[in-house]
Short mmCIF file of C-alpha atoms in Angstrom, two decimals:
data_model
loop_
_atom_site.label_atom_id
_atom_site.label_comp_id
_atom_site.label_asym_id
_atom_site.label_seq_id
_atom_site.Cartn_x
_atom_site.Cartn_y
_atom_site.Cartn_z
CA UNK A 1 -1.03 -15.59 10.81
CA UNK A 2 -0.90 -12.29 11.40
CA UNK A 3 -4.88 -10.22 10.64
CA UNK A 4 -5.32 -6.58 10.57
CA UNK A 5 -8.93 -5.48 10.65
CA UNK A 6 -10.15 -1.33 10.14
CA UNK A 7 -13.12 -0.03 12.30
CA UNK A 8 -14.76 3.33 12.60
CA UNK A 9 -17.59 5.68 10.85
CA UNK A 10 -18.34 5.13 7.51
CA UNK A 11 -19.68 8.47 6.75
CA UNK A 12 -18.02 11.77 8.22
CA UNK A 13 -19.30 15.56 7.69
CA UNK A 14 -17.12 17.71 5.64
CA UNK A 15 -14.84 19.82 7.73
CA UNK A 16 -14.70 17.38 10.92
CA UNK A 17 -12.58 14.17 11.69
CA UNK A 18 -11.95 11.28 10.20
CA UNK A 19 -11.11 8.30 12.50
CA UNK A 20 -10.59 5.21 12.09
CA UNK A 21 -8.82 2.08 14.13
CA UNK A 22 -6.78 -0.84 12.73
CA UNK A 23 -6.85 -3.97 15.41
CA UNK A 24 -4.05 -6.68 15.04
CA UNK A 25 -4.42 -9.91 15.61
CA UNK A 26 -1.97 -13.28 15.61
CA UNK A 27 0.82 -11.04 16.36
CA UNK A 28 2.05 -8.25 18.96
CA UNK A 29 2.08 -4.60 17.78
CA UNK A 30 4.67 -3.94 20.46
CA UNK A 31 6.98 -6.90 18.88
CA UNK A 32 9.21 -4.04 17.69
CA UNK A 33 9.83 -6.00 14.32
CA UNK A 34 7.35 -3.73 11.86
CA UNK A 35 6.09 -0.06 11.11
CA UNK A 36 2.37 0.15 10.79
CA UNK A 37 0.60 2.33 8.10
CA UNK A 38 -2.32 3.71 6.91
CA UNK A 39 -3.22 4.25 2.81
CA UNK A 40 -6.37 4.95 0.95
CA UNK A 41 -7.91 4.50 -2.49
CA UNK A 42 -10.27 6.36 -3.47
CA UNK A 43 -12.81 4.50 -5.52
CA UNK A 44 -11.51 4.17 -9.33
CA UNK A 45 -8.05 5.16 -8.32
CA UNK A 46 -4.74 4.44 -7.62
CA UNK A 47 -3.30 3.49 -3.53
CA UNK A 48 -1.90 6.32 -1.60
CA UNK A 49 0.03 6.55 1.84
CA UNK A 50 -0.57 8.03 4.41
CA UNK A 51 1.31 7.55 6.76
CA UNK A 52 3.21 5.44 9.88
CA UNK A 53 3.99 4.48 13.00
CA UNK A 54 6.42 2.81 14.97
CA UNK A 55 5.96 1.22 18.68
CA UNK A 56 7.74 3.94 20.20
CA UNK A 57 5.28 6.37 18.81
CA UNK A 58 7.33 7.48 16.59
CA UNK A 59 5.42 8.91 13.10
CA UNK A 60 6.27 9.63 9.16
CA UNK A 61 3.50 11.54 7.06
CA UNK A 62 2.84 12.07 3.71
CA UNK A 63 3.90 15.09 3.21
CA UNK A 64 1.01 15.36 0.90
CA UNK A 65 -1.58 15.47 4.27
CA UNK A 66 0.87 15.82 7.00
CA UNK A 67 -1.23 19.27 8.26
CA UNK A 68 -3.32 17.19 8.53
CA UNK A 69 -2.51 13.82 10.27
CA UNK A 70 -2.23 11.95 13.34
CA UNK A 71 -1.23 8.40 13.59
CA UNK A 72 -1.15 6.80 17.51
CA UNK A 73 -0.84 3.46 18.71
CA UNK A 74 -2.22 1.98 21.82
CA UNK A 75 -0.23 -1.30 22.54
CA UNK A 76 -2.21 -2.70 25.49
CA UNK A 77 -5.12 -2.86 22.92
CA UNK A 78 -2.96 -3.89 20.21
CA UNK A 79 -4.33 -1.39 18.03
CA UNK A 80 -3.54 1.95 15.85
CA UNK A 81 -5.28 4.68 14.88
CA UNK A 82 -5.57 7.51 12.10
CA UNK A 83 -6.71 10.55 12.74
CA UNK A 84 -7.15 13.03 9.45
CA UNK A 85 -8.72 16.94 9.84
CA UNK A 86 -10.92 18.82 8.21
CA UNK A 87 -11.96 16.46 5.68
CA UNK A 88 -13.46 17.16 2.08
CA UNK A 89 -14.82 15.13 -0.77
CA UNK A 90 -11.63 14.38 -1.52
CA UNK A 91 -10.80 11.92 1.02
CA UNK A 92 -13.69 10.13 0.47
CA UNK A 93 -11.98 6.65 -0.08
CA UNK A 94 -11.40 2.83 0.94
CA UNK A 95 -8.64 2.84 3.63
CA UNK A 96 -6.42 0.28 4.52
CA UNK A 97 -4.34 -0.62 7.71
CA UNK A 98 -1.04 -2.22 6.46
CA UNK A 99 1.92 -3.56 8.31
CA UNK A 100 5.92 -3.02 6.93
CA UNK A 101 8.93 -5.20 8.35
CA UNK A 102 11.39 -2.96 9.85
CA UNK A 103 14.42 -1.55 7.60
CA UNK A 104 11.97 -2.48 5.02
CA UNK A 105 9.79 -0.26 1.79
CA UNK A 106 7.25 -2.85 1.74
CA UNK A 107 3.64 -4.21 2.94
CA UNK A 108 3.11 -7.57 3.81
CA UNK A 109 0.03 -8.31 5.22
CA UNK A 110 -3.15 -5.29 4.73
CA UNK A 111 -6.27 -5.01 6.27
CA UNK A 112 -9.53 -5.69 4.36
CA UNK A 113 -10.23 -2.07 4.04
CA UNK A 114 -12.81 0.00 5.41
CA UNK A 115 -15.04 2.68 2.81
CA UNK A 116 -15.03 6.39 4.01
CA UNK A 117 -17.39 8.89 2.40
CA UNK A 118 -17.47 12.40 3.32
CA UNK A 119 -20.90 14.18 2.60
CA UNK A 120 -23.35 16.28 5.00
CA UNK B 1 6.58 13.43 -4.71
CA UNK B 2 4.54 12.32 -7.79
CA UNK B 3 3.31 8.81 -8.45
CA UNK B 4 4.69 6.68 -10.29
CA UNK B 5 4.13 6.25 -14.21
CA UNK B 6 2.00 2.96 -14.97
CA UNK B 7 0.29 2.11 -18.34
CA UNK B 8 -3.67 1.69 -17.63
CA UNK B 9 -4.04 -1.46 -19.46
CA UNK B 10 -2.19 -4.59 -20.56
CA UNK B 11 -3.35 -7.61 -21.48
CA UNK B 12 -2.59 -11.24 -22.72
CA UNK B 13 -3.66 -14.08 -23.92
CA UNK B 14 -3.47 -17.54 -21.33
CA UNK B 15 -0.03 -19.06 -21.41
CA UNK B 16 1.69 -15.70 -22.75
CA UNK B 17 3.89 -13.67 -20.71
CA UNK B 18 2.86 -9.86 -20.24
CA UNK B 19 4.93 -7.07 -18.53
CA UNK B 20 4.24 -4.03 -16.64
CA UNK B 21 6.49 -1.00 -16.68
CA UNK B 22 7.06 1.71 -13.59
CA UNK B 23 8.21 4.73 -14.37
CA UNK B 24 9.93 6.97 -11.58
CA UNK B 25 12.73 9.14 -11.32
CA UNK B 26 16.12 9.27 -10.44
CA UNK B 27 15.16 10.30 -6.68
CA UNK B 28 12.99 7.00 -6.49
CA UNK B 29 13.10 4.08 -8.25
CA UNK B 30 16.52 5.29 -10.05
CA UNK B 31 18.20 5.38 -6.74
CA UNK B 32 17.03 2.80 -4.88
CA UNK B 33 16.41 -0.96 -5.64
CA UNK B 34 13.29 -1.07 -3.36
CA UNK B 35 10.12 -1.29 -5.76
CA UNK B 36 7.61 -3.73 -4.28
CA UNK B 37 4.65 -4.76 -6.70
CA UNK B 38 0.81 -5.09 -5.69
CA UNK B 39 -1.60 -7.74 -6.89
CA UNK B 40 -5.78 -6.48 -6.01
CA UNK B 41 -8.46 -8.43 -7.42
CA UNK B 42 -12.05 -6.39 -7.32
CA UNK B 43 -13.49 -5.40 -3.45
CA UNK B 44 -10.37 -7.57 -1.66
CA UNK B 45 -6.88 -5.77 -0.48
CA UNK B 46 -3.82 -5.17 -2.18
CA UNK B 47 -1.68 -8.41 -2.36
CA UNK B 48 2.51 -8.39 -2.18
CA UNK B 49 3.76 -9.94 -5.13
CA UNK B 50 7.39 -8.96 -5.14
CA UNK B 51 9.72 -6.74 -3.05
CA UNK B 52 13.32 -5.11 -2.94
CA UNK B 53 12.77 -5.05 -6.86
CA UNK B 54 12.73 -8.81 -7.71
CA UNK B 55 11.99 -11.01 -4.35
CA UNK B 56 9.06 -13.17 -4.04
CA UNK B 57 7.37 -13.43 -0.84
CA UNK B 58 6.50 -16.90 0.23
CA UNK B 59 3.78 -18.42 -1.41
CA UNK B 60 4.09 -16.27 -4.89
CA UNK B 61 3.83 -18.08 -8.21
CA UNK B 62 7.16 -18.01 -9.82
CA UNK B 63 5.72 -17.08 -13.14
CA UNK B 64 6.11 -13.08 -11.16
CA UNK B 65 9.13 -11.88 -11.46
CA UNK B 66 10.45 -8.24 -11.19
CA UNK B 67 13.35 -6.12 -12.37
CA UNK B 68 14.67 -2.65 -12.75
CA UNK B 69 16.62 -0.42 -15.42
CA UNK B 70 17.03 2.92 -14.73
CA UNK B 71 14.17 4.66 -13.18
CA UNK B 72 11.91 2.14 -14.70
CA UNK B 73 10.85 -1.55 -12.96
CA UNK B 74 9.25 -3.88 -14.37
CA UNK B 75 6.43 -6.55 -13.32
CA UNK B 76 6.82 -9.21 -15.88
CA UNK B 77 3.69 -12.17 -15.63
CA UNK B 78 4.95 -15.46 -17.23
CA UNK B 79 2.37 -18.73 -17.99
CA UNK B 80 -0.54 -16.26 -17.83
CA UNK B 81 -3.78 -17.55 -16.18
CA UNK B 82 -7.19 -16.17 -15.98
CA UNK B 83 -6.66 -15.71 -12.23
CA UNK B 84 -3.82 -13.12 -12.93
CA UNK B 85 -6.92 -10.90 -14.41
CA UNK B 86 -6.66 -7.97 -11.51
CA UNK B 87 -5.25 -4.79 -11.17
CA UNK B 88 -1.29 -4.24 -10.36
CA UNK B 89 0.37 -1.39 -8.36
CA UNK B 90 4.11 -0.35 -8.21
CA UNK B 91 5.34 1.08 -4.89
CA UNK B 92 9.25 3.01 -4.19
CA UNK B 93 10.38 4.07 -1.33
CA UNK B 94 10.70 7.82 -2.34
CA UNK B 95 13.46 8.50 -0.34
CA UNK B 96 14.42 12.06 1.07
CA UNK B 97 14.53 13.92 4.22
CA UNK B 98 11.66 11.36 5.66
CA UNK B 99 10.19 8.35 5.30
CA UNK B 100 7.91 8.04 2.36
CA UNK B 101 6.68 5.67 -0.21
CA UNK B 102 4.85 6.43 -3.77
CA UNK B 103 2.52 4.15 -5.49
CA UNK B 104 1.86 3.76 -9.04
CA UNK B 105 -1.52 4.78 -10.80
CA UNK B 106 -2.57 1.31 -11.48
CA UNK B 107 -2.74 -1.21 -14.27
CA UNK B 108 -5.44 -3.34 -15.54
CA UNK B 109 -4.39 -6.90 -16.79
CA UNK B 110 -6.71 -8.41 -18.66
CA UNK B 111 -6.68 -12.14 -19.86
CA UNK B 112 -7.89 -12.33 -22.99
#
């Protein structure tokens, strides 16, 4: 069974970098078989994504925060990672890891989430 | 692209059925047949309950089914049980130049 588990600060400065690293477990990121994304809720609200990645590297944005957005994957440590700039209030919010079956719209399995506030 | 339309509440007595509209547009769920629906109980992840519009990933109660007319799916919740109390998201692909993928704002079910 295939886990995905979110690591990194809980509390970032306004204006500097959120980041944040999604490890997978029971299952190889560089299977080639699923896109791997990252989406947020802030607290109260509704799910937004971010973004994705393929094995190759390859990346689709929200176009939303593209400006600001990096998504990378390291396969020999079978994880992925997000990357946002010049963070605000606003992206204070619980982010989630999620995997998507290729040629697919869909999540399957999610991470358990991982709370981000932004305040100095 | 703008989320998609959800009402804030439903709710339902045990045993009833209860269902959950989506509103999108023509350049979402109107064009495509690829709403997937979100189960998330307090503090845990979202959970899939149904993809490509009306599949049901293994494991689902069968009392979720899904469907679409027009630019509007539906989430419909038959049998209701108190464990079906969470909140339920809609998701489209959103479909243009690049990859992307709206969610809904949310709905409440309550079991009455």
């Amino acid at each position: 069974q295939v886990q995905l588990q979110e690591s990194g600060p809980g509390l970032v400065k306004p204006s500097q970098t959120l980041s944040l690293t999604c490890t997978v477990s029971g299952g190889s990121i560089s299977s080639g078989s699923y896109y791997w994304s990252w989406i947020r809720q802030p607290a109260g609200k509704g799910l937004e994504w971010i973004g994705r990645i393929y094995t190759s590297g390859s990346t689709n944005y929200n176009p939303s925060l593209k400006s600001r957005v990096t998504i990378s994957v390291d396969t020999s440590k079978n994880q992925f990672s997000l990357k946002l700039s010049s963070v605000t209030a606003a992206d204070t919010a619980v982010y989630y890891c999620a995997r998507a079956p290729l040629a697919t719209y869909y999540f399957d399995y999610w991470g358990q989430g991982t709370l981000v506030t932004v305040s100095s | 692209q703008s989320a998609l339309t959800q009402p804030a509440s439903v709710s339902g007595s045990p045993g009833q059925s209860i269902t959950i509209s989506c509103t999108g547009t023509s350049s979402d769920v109107g064009s495509y047949n690829l709403v997937s629906w979100y189960q998330q109980h307090p503090g845990k992840a979202p959970k899939l309950m149904i993809y490509e519009g009306s599949k049901r990933p293994s494991g689902v109660s069968n009392r979720f089914s899904g469907s679409k007319s027009g630019n509007t799916a539906s989430l419909t919740i038959s049998g209701l049980q108190a464990e079906d109390e969470a909140d339920y998201y809609c998701c489209s692909y959103a479909g243009s130049s690049t990859f992307h993928v709206v969610f809904g704002g949310g709905t409440k079910l309550t079991v009455l």
